[in-house]
PDB file of C-alpha atoms in Angstrom:
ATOM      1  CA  UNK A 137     -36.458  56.722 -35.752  1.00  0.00           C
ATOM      2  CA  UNK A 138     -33.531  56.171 -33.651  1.00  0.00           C
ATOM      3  CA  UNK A 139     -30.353  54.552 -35.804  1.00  0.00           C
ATOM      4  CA  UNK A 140     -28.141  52.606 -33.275  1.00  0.00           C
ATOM      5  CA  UNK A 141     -24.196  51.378 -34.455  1.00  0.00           C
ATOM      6  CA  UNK A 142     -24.532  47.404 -35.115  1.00  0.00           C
ATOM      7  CA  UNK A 143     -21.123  46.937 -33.485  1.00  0.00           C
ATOM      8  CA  UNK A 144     -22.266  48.490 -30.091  1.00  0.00           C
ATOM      9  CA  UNK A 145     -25.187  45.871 -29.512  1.00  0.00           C
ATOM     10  CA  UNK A 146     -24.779  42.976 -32.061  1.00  0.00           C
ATOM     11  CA  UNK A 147     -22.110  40.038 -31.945  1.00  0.00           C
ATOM     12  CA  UNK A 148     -19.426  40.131 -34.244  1.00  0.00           C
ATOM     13  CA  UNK A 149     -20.572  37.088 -36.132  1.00  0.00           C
ATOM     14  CA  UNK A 150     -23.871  38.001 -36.747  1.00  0.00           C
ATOM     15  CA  UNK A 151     -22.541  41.549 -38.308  1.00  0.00           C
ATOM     16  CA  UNK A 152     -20.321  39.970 -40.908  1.00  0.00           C
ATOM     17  CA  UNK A 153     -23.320  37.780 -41.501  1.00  0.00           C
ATOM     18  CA  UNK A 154     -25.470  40.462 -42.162  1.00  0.00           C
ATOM     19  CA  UNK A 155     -22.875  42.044 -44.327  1.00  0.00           C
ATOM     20  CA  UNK A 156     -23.059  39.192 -46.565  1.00  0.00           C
ATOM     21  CA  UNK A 157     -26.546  40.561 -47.373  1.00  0.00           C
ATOM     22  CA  UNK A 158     -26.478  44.611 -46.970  1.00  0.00           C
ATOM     23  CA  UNK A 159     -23.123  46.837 -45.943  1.00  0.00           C
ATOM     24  CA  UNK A 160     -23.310  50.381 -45.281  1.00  0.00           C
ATOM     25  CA  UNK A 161     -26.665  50.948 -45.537  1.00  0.00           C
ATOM     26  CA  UNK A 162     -29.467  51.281 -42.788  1.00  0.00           C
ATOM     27  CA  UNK A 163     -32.133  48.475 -42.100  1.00  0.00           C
ATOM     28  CA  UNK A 164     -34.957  48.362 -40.470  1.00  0.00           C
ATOM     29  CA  UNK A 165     -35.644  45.398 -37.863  1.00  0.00           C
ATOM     30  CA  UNK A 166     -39.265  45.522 -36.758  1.00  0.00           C
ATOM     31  CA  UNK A 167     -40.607  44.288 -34.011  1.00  0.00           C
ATOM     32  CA  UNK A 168     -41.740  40.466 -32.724  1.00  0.00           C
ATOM     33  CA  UNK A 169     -45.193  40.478 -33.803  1.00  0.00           C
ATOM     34  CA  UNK A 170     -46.128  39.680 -29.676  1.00  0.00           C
ATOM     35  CA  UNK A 171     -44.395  43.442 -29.040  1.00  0.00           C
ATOM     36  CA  UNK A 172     -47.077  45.045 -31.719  1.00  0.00           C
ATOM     37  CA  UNK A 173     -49.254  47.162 -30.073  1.00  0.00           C
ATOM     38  CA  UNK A 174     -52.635  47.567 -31.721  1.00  0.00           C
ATOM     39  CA  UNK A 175     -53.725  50.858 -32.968  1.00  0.00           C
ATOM     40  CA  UNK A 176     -54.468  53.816 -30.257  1.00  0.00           C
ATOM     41  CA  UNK A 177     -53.636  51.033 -27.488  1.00  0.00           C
ATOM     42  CA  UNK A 178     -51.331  53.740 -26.064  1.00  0.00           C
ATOM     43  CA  UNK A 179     -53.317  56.909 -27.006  1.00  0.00           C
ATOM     44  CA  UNK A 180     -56.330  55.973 -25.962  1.00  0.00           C
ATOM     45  CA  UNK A 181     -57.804  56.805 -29.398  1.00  0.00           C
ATOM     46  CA  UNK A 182     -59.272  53.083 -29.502  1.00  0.00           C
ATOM     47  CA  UNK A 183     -61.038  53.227 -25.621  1.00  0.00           C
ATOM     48  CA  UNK A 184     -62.378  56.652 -27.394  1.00  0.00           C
ATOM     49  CA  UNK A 185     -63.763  55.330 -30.918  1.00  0.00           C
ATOM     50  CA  UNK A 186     -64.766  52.293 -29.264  1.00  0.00           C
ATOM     51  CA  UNK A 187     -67.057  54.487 -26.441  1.00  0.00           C
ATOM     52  CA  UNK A 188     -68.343  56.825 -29.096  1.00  0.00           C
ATOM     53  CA  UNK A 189     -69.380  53.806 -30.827  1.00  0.00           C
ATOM     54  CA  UNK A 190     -71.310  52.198 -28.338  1.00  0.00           C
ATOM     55  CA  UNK A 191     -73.291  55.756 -27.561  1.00  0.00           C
ATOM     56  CA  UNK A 192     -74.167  56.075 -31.629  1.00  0.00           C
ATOM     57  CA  UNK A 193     -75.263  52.350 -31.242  1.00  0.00           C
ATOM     58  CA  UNK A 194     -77.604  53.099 -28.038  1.00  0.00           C
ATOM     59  CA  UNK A 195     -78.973  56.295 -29.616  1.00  0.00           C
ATOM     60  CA  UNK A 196     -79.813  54.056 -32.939  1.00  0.00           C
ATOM     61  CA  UNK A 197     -81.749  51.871 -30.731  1.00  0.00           C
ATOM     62  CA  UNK A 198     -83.532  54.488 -28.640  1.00  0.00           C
ATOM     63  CA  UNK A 199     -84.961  55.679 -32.107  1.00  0.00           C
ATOM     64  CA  UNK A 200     -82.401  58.216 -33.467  1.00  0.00           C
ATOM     65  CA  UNK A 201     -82.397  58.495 -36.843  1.00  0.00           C
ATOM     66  CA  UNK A 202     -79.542  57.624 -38.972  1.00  0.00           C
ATOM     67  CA  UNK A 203     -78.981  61.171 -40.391  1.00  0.00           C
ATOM     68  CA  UNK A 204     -79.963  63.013 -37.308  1.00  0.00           C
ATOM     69  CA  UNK A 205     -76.775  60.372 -35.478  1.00  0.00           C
ATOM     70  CA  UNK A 206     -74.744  61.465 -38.652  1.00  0.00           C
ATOM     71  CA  UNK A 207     -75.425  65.490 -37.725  1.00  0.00           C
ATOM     72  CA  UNK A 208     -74.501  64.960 -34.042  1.00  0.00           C
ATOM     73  CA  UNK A 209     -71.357  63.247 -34.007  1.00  0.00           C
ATOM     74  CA  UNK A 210     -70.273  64.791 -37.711  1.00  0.00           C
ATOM     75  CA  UNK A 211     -69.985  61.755 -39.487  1.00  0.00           C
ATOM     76  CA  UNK A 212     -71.032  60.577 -43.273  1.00  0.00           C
ATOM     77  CA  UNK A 213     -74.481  58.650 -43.348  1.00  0.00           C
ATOM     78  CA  UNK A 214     -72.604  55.337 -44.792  1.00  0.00           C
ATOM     79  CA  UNK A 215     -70.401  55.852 -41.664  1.00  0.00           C
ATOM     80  CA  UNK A 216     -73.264  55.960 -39.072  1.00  0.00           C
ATOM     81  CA  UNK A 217     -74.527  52.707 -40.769  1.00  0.00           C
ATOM     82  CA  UNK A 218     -71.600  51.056 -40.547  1.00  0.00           C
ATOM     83  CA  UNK A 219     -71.332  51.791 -36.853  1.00  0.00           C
ATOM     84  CA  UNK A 220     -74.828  51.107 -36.248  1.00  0.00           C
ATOM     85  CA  UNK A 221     -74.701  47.801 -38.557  1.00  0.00           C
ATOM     86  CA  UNK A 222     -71.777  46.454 -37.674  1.00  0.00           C
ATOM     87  CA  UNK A 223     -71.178  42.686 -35.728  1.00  0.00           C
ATOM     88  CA  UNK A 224     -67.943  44.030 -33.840  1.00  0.00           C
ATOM     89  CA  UNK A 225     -68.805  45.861 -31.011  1.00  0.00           C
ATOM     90  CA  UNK A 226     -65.530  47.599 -29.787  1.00  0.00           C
ATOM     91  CA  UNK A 227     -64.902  45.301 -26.432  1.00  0.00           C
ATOM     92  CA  UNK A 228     -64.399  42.546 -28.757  1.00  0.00           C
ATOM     93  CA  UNK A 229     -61.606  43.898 -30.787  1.00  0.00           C
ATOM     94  CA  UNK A 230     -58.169  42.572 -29.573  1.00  0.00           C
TER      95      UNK A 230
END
């Protein structure tokens, strides 16, 4: 994490109005909550999970079994039925 000097990007007023709170120590400001970015947005690791999904979900219903699903994509039974159970369907996540 990246620590920046208050006094080279905050006004004056608003330091000595945070140092009625905190002095001399570091605090974290997060971000607006519209700036989040959901996880793997960035990484692609969501686009991924979501697409393996959806294949494990078209196997299931092209008669793969649950454990034979679990041995090909080397995931836990209780995982495959979660996938393969589940409402949320990956292009619906936000």
């Amino acid at each position: 994490m990246k620590y920046t000097n208050a006094k080279k990007i905050l006004p004056e007023m608003l330091i000595i109005e945070i140092q009625k709170y905190v002095q001399g120590e570091s605090i974290y400001i997060p971000r607006q909550e519209k700036e989040h970015k959901h996880w793997g947005s960035l990484s692609g690791g969501r686009q991924w999970l979501d697409h393996r999904n959806a294949a494990i979900r078209h196997a299931f219903k092209n008669n793969s079994s649950i454990e034979q699903l679990a041995k090909d994509y080397f995931l836990s039974i209780e995982t495959i039925k979660k996938i393969v159970y589940s409402r949320n369907k990956g292009s619906e996540r936000h």
